mmCIF file of C-alpha atoms in Angstrom:
data_model
loop_
_atom_site.group_PDB
_atom_site.id
_atom_site.type_symbol
_atom_site.label_atom_id
_atom_site.label_comp_id
_atom_site.label_asym_id
_atom_site.label_seq_id
_atom_site.Cartn_x
_atom_site.Cartn_y
_atom_site.Cartn_z
ATOM 1 C CA MET A 179 -12.636 0.067 38.158
ATOM 2 C CA SER A 180 -9.652 1.109 40.290
ATOM 3 C CA ALA A 181 -7.513 3.823 38.732
ATOM 4 C CA LYS A 182 -4.455 2.526 40.586
ATOM 5 C CA ALA A 183 -4.969 -1.017 39.331
ATOM 6 C CA PHE A 184 -5.563 0.250 35.793
ATOM 7 C CA THR A 185 -2.353 2.305 35.859
ATOM 8 C CA SER A 186 -0.286 -0.541 37.291
ATOM 9 C CA LEU A 187 -1.562 -3.066 34.768
ATOM 10 C CA SER A 188 -1.077 -0.643 31.858
ATOM 11 C CA LYS A 189 2.487 0.047 32.961
ATOM 12 C CA ALA A 190 3.228 -3.662 33.318
ATOM 13 C CA MET A 191 1.866 -4.400 29.827
ATOM 14 C CA ALA A 192 3.771 -1.517 28.229
ATOM 15 C CA LEU A 193 7.050 -2.486 29.903
ATOM 16 C CA GLY A 194 6.517 -6.095 28.892
ATOM 17 C CA LEU A 195 6.151 -5.018 25.278
ATOM 18 C CA LEU A 196 9.228 -2.796 25.322
ATOM 19 C CA ARG A 197 11.356 -5.476 26.986
ATOM 20 C CA ASP A 198 10.436 -7.975 24.309
ATOM 21 C CA ARG A 199 12.683 -6.554 21.608
ATOM 22 C CA THR A 200 11.472 -8.939 18.928
ATOM 23 C CA ALA A 201 7.826 -8.017 19.480
ATOM 24 C CA ALA A 202 8.668 -4.309 19.671
ATOM 25 C CA PHE A 203 10.606 -4.534 16.412
ATOM 26 C CA PHE A 204 7.829 -6.249 14.469
ATOM 27 C CA MET A 205 5.102 -4.010 15.867
ATOM 28 C CA LEU A 206 6.863 -0.642 15.683
ATOM 29 C CA VAL A 207 9.918 -0.734 13.403
ATOM 30 C CA PHE A 208 9.043 -3.379 10.824
ATOM 31 C CA PRO A 209 5.953 -1.604 9.368
ATOM 32 C CA LEU A 210 7.821 1.709 9.316
ATOM 33 C CA MET A 211 10.576 0.079 7.248
ATOM 34 C CA PHE A 212 8.026 -0.610 4.504
ATOM 35 C CA LEU A 213 6.965 3.034 4.466
ATOM 36 C CA VAL A 214 10.571 4.238 4.264
ATOM 37 C CA LEU A 215 11.445 1.707 1.540
ATOM 38 C CA PHE A 216 8.335 2.024 -0.611
ATOM 39 C CA GLY A 217 8.270 5.787 -0.184
ATOM 40 C CA ALA A 218 11.816 5.989 -1.551
ATOM 41 C CA LEU A 219 11.179 3.502 -4.381
ATOM 42 C CA PHE A 220 8.057 5.284 -5.631
ATOM 43 C CA LYS A 221 9.204 8.811 -4.815
ATOM 44 C CA ASN A 222 9.612 9.543 -8.508
ATOM 45 C CA ASP A 223 6.529 7.956 -10.055
ATOM 46 C CA ALA A 224 7.057 9.418 -13.513
ATOM 47 C CA THR A 225 6.701 7.006 -16.452
ATOM 48 C CA ALA A 226 10.040 5.875 -17.892
ATOM 49 C CA ARG A 227 10.800 7.068 -21.417
ATOM 50 C CA ALA A 228 10.619 4.596 -24.264
ATOM 51 C CA GLU A 229 13.788 4.257 -26.338
ATOM 52 C CA ILE A 230 13.759 3.454 -30.051
ATOM 53 C CA VAL A 231 16.380 3.423 -32.802
ATOM 54 C CA GLN A 232 15.581 5.312 -36.007
ATOM 55 C CA VAL A 233 17.310 3.896 -39.082
ATOM 56 C CA GLY A 234 17.727 6.402 -41.899
ATOM 57 C CA ARG A 235 15.171 9.073 -42.600
ATOM 58 C CA VAL A 236 11.661 8.701 -41.175
ATOM 59 C CA GLU A 237 9.506 11.553 -42.406
ATOM 60 C CA VAL A 238 6.962 11.547 -39.525
ATOM 61 C CA PHE A 239 9.790 12.154 -37.047
ATOM 62 C CA ASP A 240 12.112 14.339 -39.114
ATOM 63 C CA SER A 241 9.359 16.770 -40.123
ATOM 64 C CA LEU A 242 8.141 17.415 -36.583
ATOM 65 C CA PRO A 243 8.246 21.072 -35.498
ATOM 66 C CA ARG A 244 10.754 21.936 -32.820
ATOM 67 C CA ASP A 245 8.167 22.357 -30.042
ATOM 68 C CA ALA A 246 6.519 19.027 -30.917
ATOM 69 C CA ARG A 247 9.908 17.310 -30.937
ATOM 70 C CA GLU A 248 10.751 18.707 -27.507
ATOM 71 C CA ALA A 249 7.401 17.536 -26.116
ATOM 72 C CA LEU A 250 7.903 14.073 -27.617
ATOM 73 C CA ALA A 251 11.400 13.848 -26.108
ATOM 74 C CA GLU A 252 9.863 13.801 -22.629
ATOM 75 C CA VAL A 253 8.352 10.357 -23.274
ATOM 76 C CA LEU A 254 10.307 8.989 -26.252
ATOM 77 C CA GLU A 255 14.054 8.886 -26.773
ATOM 78 C CA ILE A 256 15.019 8.515 -30.439
ATOM 79 C CA ARG A 257 18.538 7.408 -31.324
ATOM 80 C CA ARG A 258 19.703 7.436 -34.937
ATOM 81 C CA SER A 259 21.575 4.616 -36.652
ATOM 82 C CA ASP A 260 22.528 3.569 -40.191
ATOM 83 C CA ASP A 261 22.798 -0.149 -39.440
ATOM 84 C CA ARG A 262 19.378 -1.807 -39.385
ATOM 85 C CA ASP A 263 20.670 -5.275 -38.510
ATOM 86 C CA GLU A 264 22.610 -3.932 -35.541
ATOM 87 C CA ALA A 265 19.549 -2.002 -34.365
ATOM 88 C CA LEU A 266 17.359 -5.110 -34.624
ATOM 89 C CA GLU A 267 19.907 -7.045 -32.582
ATOM 90 C CA GLU A 268 19.710 -4.377 -29.870
ATOM 91 C CA VAL A 269 15.939 -4.891 -29.728
ATOM 92 C CA ARG A 270 16.369 -8.669 -29.431
ATOM 93 C CA ALA A 271 18.857 -8.145 -26.608
ATOM 94 C CA GLY A 272 16.452 -5.844 -24.768
ATOM 95 C CA ASP A 273 18.788 -2.836 -24.957
ATOM 96 C CA VAL A 274 16.170 -0.690 -26.731
ATOM 97 C CA ASP A 275 12.391 -0.927 -27.022
ATOM 98 C CA ALA A 276 11.998 -0.878 -30.805
ATOM 99 C CA VAL A 277 13.548 0.041 -34.142
ATOM 100 C CA VAL A 278 11.765 2.118 -36.803
ATOM 101 C CA TRP A 279 12.505 2.866 -40.430
ATOM 102 C CA GLN A 280 10.575 4.027 -43.513
ATOM 103 C CA GLU A 281 10.091 2.357 -46.891
ATOM 104 C CA GLY A 282 8.137 4.562 -49.263
ATOM 105 C CA ASP A 283 4.982 5.676 -47.437
ATOM 106 C CA GLU A 284 5.175 2.801 -44.973
ATOM 107 C CA VAL A 285 6.658 3.315 -41.501
ATOM 108 C CA ARG A 286 7.911 0.003 -40.150
ATOM 109 C CA LEU A 287 8.284 -0.680 -36.447
ATOM 110 C CA ARG A 288 9.912 -3.805 -35.041
ATOM 111 C CA TYR A 289 9.813 -4.712 -31.343
ATOM 112 C CA SER A 290 10.411 -7.719 -29.113
ATOM 113 C CA ALA A 291 7.603 -9.729 -27.527
ATOM 114 C CA ALA A 292 9.848 -10.492 -24.540
ATOM 115 C CA ASP A 293 8.717 -7.344 -22.717
ATOM 116 C CA ARG A 294 5.093 -6.598 -23.566
ATOM 117 C CA VAL A 295 4.938 -3.471 -21.434
ATOM 118 C CA ARG A 296 7.895 -1.776 -23.098
ATOM 119 C CA ALA A 297 6.778 -2.954 -26.527
ATOM 120 C CA GLY A 298 3.247 -1.676 -26.012
ATOM 121 C CA ASN A 299 4.537 1.686 -24.814
ATOM 122 C CA ALA A 300 6.761 2.088 -27.889
ATOM 123 C CA ARG A 301 3.975 1.013 -30.260
ATOM 124 C CA ALA A 302 1.494 3.462 -28.747
ATOM 125 C CA LEU A 303 3.911 6.393 -28.973
ATOM 126 C CA VAL A 304 4.955 5.727 -32.579
ATOM 127 C CA ASP A 305 1.336 5.116 -33.609
ATOM 128 C CA SER A 306 0.386 8.468 -32.083
ATOM 129 C CA VAL A 307 3.074 10.244 -34.089
ATOM 130 C CA VAL A 308 1.984 8.520 -37.308
ATOM 131 C CA GLN A 309 -1.682 9.372 -36.738
ATOM 132 C CA GLN A 310 -0.838 13.015 -36.096
ATOM 133 C CA ALA A 311 1.177 13.066 -39.312
ATOM 134 C CA ASN A 312 -1.778 11.596 -41.215
ATOM 135 C CA ILE A 313 -4.089 14.271 -39.837
ATOM 136 C CA ALA A 314 -1.596 16.990 -40.759
ATOM 137 C CA ALA A 315 -1.305 15.562 -44.304
ATOM 138 C CA THR A 316 -5.068 15.762 -44.891
ATOM 139 C CA GLY A 317 -5.205 19.386 -43.784
ATOM 140 C CA GLN A 318 -8.360 18.660 -41.796
ATOM 141 C CA PRO A 319 -8.690 19.068 -38.027
ATOM 142 C CA PRO A 320 -9.465 15.869 -36.093
ATOM 143 C CA ALA A 321 -13.173 15.137 -35.543
ATOM 144 C CA TYR A 322 -12.579 14.196 -31.899
ATOM 145 C CA GLU A 323 -10.017 15.204 -29.352
ATOM 146 C CA LEU A 324 -9.071 13.304 -26.204
ATOM 147 C CA THR A 325 -7.980 15.238 -23.132
ATOM 148 C CA THR A 326 -6.662 13.323 -20.154
ATOM 149 C CA ARG A 327 -6.028 14.252 -16.553
ATOM 150 C CA ARG A 328 -5.878 12.221 -13.372
ATOM 151 C CA VAL A 329 -8.614 12.822 -10.845
ATOM 152 C CA GLU A 330 -6.208 13.654 -8.035
ATOM 153 C CA ASP A 331 -4.409 16.950 -7.716
ATOM 154 C CA GLU A 332 -1.287 17.215 -9.872
ATOM 155 C CA SER A 333 0.847 17.411 -6.733
ATOM 156 C CA LEU A 334 -0.397 14.030 -5.477
ATOM 157 C CA LYS A 335 2.455 11.575 -5.075
ATOM 158 C CA ALA A 336 2.696 7.851 -4.426
ATOM 159 C CA ILE A 337 3.312 8.557 -0.738
ATOM 160 C CA GLN A 338 -0.297 9.821 -0.512
ATOM 161 C CA PHE A 339 -1.509 6.285 -1.238
ATOM 162 C CA LEU A 340 1.209 4.348 0.576
ATOM 163 C CA THR A 341 0.983 6.056 3.967
ATOM 164 C CA PRO A 342 -2.686 5.332 4.841
ATOM 165 C CA GLY A 343 -2.506 1.718 3.638
ATOM 166 C CA LEU A 344 0.729 0.834 5.398
ATOM 167 C CA LEU A 345 -0.426 2.611 8.553
ATOM 168 C CA GLY A 346 -3.646 0.577 8.553
ATOM 169 C CA TRP A 347 -1.611 -2.616 8.196
ATOM 170 C CA ALA A 348 0.714 -1.573 11.035
ATOM 171 C CA VAL A 349 -2.238 -0.839 13.330
ATOM 172 C CA ALA A 350 -3.867 -4.171 12.485
ATOM 173 C CA MET A 351 -0.685 -6.155 13.044
ATOM 174 C CA GLY A 352 0.123 -4.450 16.345
ATOM 175 C CA ALA A 353 -3.406 -4.918 17.714
ATOM 176 C CA VAL A 354 -3.754 -8.578 16.691
ATOM 177 C CA PHE A 355 -0.323 -9.720 17.811
ATOM 178 C CA GLY A 356 -0.320 -7.615 20.976
ATOM 179 C CA SER A 357 -3.621 -8.901 22.325
ATOM 180 C CA ALA A 358 -3.063 -12.529 21.228
ATOM 181 C CA PHE A 359 0.448 -12.787 22.680
ATOM 182 C CA THR A 360 -0.506 -11.089 25.927
ATOM 183 C CA LEU A 361 -3.411 -13.480 26.506
ATOM 184 C CA VAL A 362 -1.391 -16.614 25.696
ATOM 185 C CA ASN A 363 1.683 -15.489 27.634
ATOM 186 C CA TRP A 364 -0.246 -14.469 30.720
ATOM 187 C CA ARG A 365 -2.194 -17.725 30.708
ATOM 188 C CA LYS A 366 0.991 -19.756 30.287
ATOM 189 C CA LYS A 367 2.730 -17.946 33.164
ATOM 190 C CA ARG A 368 -0.402 -18.259 35.357
ATOM 191 C CA ILE A 369 -0.714 -14.490 35.549
ATOM 192 C CA LEU A 370 -4.364 -14.698 34.554
ATOM 193 C CA ARG A 371 -5.033 -17.133 37.401
ATOM 194 C CA ARG A 372 -3.420 -14.763 39.894
ATOM 195 C CA LEU A 373 -5.408 -11.827 38.495
ATOM 196 C CA ARG A 374 -8.574 -13.871 38.864
ATOM 197 C CA LEU A 375 -7.859 -14.346 42.557
ATOM 198 C CA ALA A 376 -6.685 -10.758 43.059
ATOM 199 C CA PRO A 377 -9.082 -7.900 43.853
ATOM 200 C CA VAL A 378 -8.919 -6.733 40.235
ATOM 201 C CA SER A 379 -11.966 -6.835 37.976
ATOM 202 C CA ALA A 380 -11.864 -8.314 34.478
ATOM 203 C CA GLY A 381 -12.937 -4.906 33.175
ATOM 204 C CA THR A 382 -9.790 -3.335 34.603
ATOM 205 C CA VAL A 383 -7.569 -5.925 32.880
ATOM 206 C CA ILE A 384 -9.362 -5.441 29.561
ATOM 207 C CA ALA A 385 -9.276 -1.640 29.852
ATOM 208 C CA ALA A 386 -5.524 -1.723 30.522
ATOM 209 C CA ARG A 387 -4.908 -3.927 27.474
ATOM 210 C CA VAL A 388 -7.075 -1.670 25.309
ATOM 211 C CA GLY A 389 -5.303 1.430 26.609
ATOM 212 C CA VAL A 390 -1.840 0.055 25.806
ATOM 213 C CA SER A 391 -2.917 -1.066 22.322
ATOM 214 C CA VAL A 392 -4.538 2.289 21.513
ATOM 215 C CA ALA A 393 -1.483 4.166 22.798
ATOM 216 C CA LEU A 394 0.771 2.006 20.604
ATOM 217 C CA ALA A 395 -1.452 2.653 17.578
ATOM 218 C CA LEU A 396 -1.436 6.417 18.168
ATOM 219 C CA VAL A 397 2.361 6.388 18.454
ATOM 220 C CA GLN A 398 2.502 4.494 15.139
ATOM 221 C CA THR A 399 0.172 7.065 13.577
ATOM 222 C CA ALA A 400 2.296 9.992 14.756
ATOM 223 C CA VAL A 401 5.524 8.359 13.555
ATOM 224 C CA PHE A 402 4.082 7.338 10.159
ATOM 225 C CA LEU A 403 2.597 10.746 9.415
ATOM 226 C CA GLY A 404 5.711 12.493 10.721
ATOM 227 C CA VAL A 405 8.096 10.471 8.558
ATOM 228 C CA ALA A 406 5.873 10.637 5.460
ATOM 229 C CA SER A 407 5.512 14.419 5.861
ATOM 230 C CA LEU A 408 9.275 14.964 5.691
ATOM 231 C CA PRO A 409 10.282 17.005 2.620
ATOM 232 C CA TYR A 410 12.017 13.965 1.125
ATOM 233 C CA TYR A 411 8.714 12.044 0.927
ATOM 234 C CA GLY A 412 6.324 15.006 0.716
ATOM 235 C CA LEU A 413 3.064 13.717 2.181
ATOM 236 C CA GLU A 414 0.431 16.476 1.976
ATOM 237 C CA LEU A 415 -2.308 16.073 4.582
ATOM 238 C CA SER A 416 -5.876 17.023 3.681
ATOM 239 C CA GLY A 417 -7.951 19.395 5.781
ATOM 240 C CA ASP A 418 -9.625 16.744 7.962
ATOM 241 C CA TRP A 419 -6.633 14.430 8.225
ATOM 242 C CA TRP A 420 -7.089 14.363 12.019
ATOM 243 C CA LEU A 421 -10.040 12.014 11.491
ATOM 244 C CA ALA A 422 -7.348 9.370 11.055
ATOM 245 C CA VAL A 423 -7.064 9.392 14.870
ATOM 246 C CA PRO A 424 -10.604 8.119 15.658
ATOM 247 C CA LEU A 425 -10.320 5.741 12.704
ATOM 248 C CA VAL A 426 -7.113 4.321 14.174
ATOM 249 C CA VAL A 427 -8.760 3.934 17.587
ATOM 250 C CA CYS A 428 -11.753 2.083 16.103
ATOM 251 C CA GLY A 429 -9.454 -0.028 13.928
ATOM 252 C CA THR A 430 -7.370 -0.941 16.960
ATOM 253 C CA LEU A 431 -10.459 -2.153 18.821
ATOM 254 C CA ALA A 432 -11.585 -4.188 15.800
ATOM 255 C CA PHE A 433 -8.252 -5.925 15.326
ATOM 256 C CA MET A 434 -7.760 -6.416 19.043
ATOM 257 C CA SER A 435 -10.950 -8.475 18.991
ATOM 258 C CA ILE A 436 -9.373 -10.737 16.371
ATOM 259 C CA GLY A 437 -6.325 -11.114 18.606
ATOM 260 C CA LEU A 438 -8.558 -11.965 21.577
ATOM 261 C CA VAL A 439 -10.206 -14.774 19.607
ATOM 262 C CA VAL A 440 -6.798 -16.113 18.585
ATOM 263 C CA GLY A 441 -5.437 -15.789 22.121
ATOM 264 C CA ALA A 442 -8.510 -17.437 23.616
ATOM 265 C CA ARG A 443 -7.917 -20.627 21.628
ATOM 266 C CA ALA A 444 -4.108 -20.785 21.212
ATOM 267 C CA LYS A 445 -2.157 -22.632 23.908
ATOM 268 C CA THR A 446 1.361 -21.493 22.978
ATOM 269 C CA GLU A 447 3.015 -18.380 21.582
ATOM 270 C CA GLU A 448 3.974 -20.351 18.467
ATOM 271 C CA ALA A 449 0.365 -21.328 17.844
ATOM 272 C CA ALA A 450 -0.781 -17.761 18.415
ATOM 273 C CA ASN A 451 1.871 -16.463 16.007
ATOM 274 C CA GLY A 452 0.876 -18.939 13.299
ATOM 275 C CA ALA A 453 -2.829 -18.213 13.644
ATOM 276 C CA ALA A 454 -2.249 -14.440 13.653
ATOM 277 C CA GLN A 455 -0.082 -14.696 10.538
ATOM 278 C CA VAL A 456 -2.763 -16.697 8.742
ATOM 279 C CA VAL A 457 -5.237 -13.908 9.505
ATOM 280 C CA ILE A 458 -3.076 -10.806 8.945
ATOM 281 C CA LEU A 459 -0.941 -11.659 5.893
ATOM 282 C CA PRO A 460 -3.768 -12.491 3.442
ATOM 283 C CA MET A 461 -5.746 -9.554 4.782
ATOM 284 C CA ALA A 462 -2.816 -7.186 4.222
ATOM 285 C CA PHE A 463 -2.263 -8.211 0.611
ATOM 286 C CA LEU A 464 -5.956 -8.427 -0.281
ATOM 287 C CA SER A 465 -6.996 -5.138 1.309
ATOM 288 C CA GLY A 466 -4.938 -2.719 -0.772
ATOM 289 C CA ALA A 467 -2.398 -2.013 1.968
ATOM 290 C CA PHE A 468 0.593 -2.593 -0.340
ATOM 291 C CA PHE A 469 -0.867 -2.017 -3.805
ATOM 292 C CA PRO A 470 -4.209 -0.838 -5.266
ATOM 293 C CA LEU A 471 -6.773 -3.480 -6.165
ATOM 294 C CA ASP A 472 -8.324 -1.567 -9.076
ATOM 295 C CA VAL A 473 -6.703 -3.857 -11.659
ATOM 296 C CA ALA A 474 -7.027 -7.035 -9.598
ATOM 297 C CA PRO A 475 -9.363 -9.829 -10.774
ATOM 298 C CA ALA A 476 -13.005 -9.417 -9.814
ATOM 299 C CA TRP A 477 -12.927 -12.339 -7.393
ATOM 300 C CA ILE A 478 -10.061 -10.770 -5.440
ATOM 301 C CA GLN A 479 -11.954 -7.497 -5.160
ATOM 302 C CA THR A 480 -14.976 -9.458 -3.925
ATOM 303 C CA VAL A 481 -12.904 -11.285 -1.306
ATOM 304 C CA SER A 482 -11.305 -8.033 -0.156
ATOM 305 C CA GLY A 483 -14.760 -6.721 0.722
ATOM 306 C CA VAL A 484 -14.916 -9.238 3.578
ATOM 307 C CA PHE A 485 -11.877 -7.847 5.398
ATOM 308 C CA PRO A 486 -12.219 -4.955 7.877
ATOM 309 C CA LEU A 487 -8.741 -3.750 6.888
ATOM 310 C CA THR A 488 -10.051 -2.919 3.401
ATOM 311 C CA TYR A 489 -12.547 -0.425 4.817
ATOM 312 C CA LEU A 490 -10.051 1.011 7.291
ATOM 313 C CA ASN A 491 -7.518 1.601 4.502
ATOM 314 C CA GLU A 492 -10.087 3.223 2.199
ATOM 315 C CA ALA A 493 -11.365 5.522 4.933
ATOM 316 C CA MET A 494 -7.807 6.455 5.927
ATOM 317 C CA GLN A 495 -6.990 7.372 2.332
ATOM 318 C CA ASP A 496 -10.203 9.376 2.076
ATOM 319 C CA VAL A 497 -9.472 11.579 5.097
ATOM 320 C CA VAL A 498 -5.669 11.753 4.841
ATOM 321 C CA SER A 499 -5.182 12.174 1.081
ATOM 322 C CA ARG A 500 -8.486 12.772 -0.694
ATOM 323 C CA GLY A 501 -9.869 15.663 1.338
ATOM 324 C CA GLN A 502 -13.006 13.877 2.551
ATOM 325 C CA SER A 503 -14.501 14.275 6.005
ATOM 326 C CA TRP A 504 -17.023 12.711 8.395
ATOM 327 C CA GLY A 505 -19.083 11.206 5.592
ATOM 328 C CA ALA A 506 -16.231 8.850 4.736
ATOM 329 C CA ALA A 507 -15.108 8.173 8.311
ATOM 330 C CA LEU A 508 -18.298 7.655 10.335
ATOM 331 C CA PRO A 509 -19.749 4.596 8.509
ATOM 332 C CA VAL A 510 -16.396 2.830 8.696
ATOM 333 C CA MET A 511 -15.959 3.705 12.370
ATOM 334 C CA GLY A 512 -19.408 2.289 13.126
ATOM 335 C CA GLY A 513 -18.694 -0.880 11.161
ATOM 336 C CA LEU A 514 -15.374 -1.432 12.910
ATOM 337 C CA LEU A 515 -16.932 -0.987 16.360
ATOM 338 C CA LEU A 516 -19.730 -3.426 15.487
ATOM 339 C CA PHE A 517 -17.139 -5.916 14.239
ATOM 340 C CA ALA A 518 -15.190 -5.468 17.484
ATOM 341 C CA ALA A 519 -18.316 -6.056 19.604
ATOM 342 C CA VAL A 520 -19.222 -9.277 17.792
ATOM 343 C CA LEU A 521 -15.747 -10.804 17.933
ATOM 344 C CA THR A 522 -15.212 -9.730 21.531
ATOM 345 C CA ALA A 523 -18.405 -11.590 22.460
ATOM 346 C CA VAL A 524 -17.057 -14.647 20.638
ATOM 347 C CA ALA A 525 -13.725 -14.325 22.460
ATOM 348 C CA ALA A 526 -15.551 -14.084 25.801
ATOM 349 C CA ARG A 527 -17.308 -17.374 25.094
ATOM 350 C CA LEU A 528 -13.996 -19.041 24.194
ATOM 351 C CA PHE A 529 -11.948 -17.462 27.002
ATOM 352 C CA ARG A 530 -10.383 -19.576 29.731
ATOM 353 C CA TRP A 531 -8.263 -18.474 32.684
ATOM 354 C CA ASP A 532 -5.724 -21.315 32.430
ATOM 355 C CA ASP A 533 -4.862 -24.341 30.299
ATOM 356 C CA ALA A 534 -6.367 -26.832 32.743
#
């Protein structure tokens, strides 16, 4: 392989990408916009306080010690009122979550079924207060005590989950679209035919395309991690976060192979774009790039196990945010390289130098 030919081809491919402003926008800027937007939206991931209206005296609330009342105020806002009908109308209108009052020993809570999340939150909080009051009235300590804590460090923020997933999606999109469009465009403009007749080996052309795609992916990685690490977003990198680099390289090769298959069959840029979208969009949403799949239906979680982006995203989260090391990265890197080898062989069988 000629170093001069490799350099010239790499430069031509890179300049072609930069001159195509639409392609550059969707490969470089568009994914970053999601990180900036989602990072800002979920910057404060604290649970919103429930708001209820207390009508008259409610013993379980009024008899709370000062420290217990202050702790409850962090999750429950209680507003007093003397007009029950007006308070009920506020619940129907969705202005407050619930209204509570007491008749004898019975605490009555009324909520709207229009918003099940808000209603469930209010019910759970009031029920907790009532149960604690019942325990206090018996004078006996509770038989069981529940202590809760999330498995991640208390300082872990939403940006820790968003950055690896969105970066994986950006790498996948750039690799698929870049390789597919290059192949279709060069075939359409007869550049491939001229390269076939020129003293340039196919290996040199492929190496140049791989080099440009990997360089683009590494630039995306640097920009994503740099932006997410700004104090405003507060990404905290784990000790072996640098393993994201070889993961990105292997992911780029895997998704380039998908683009080569698309580019080998598509005859126009429009066809290549449509086929790439059909591949990338479902994969992005079903791989946990935008939201976790823990609460998704079982069949969706099963389908997600087919996509290479799922494993890339999980491994990226492991090394960037969860403090894991080679044990999490190596199996995924091997799987991605095997995937790339298989699809590249398929693309080679489908490849043609021109449309004739």
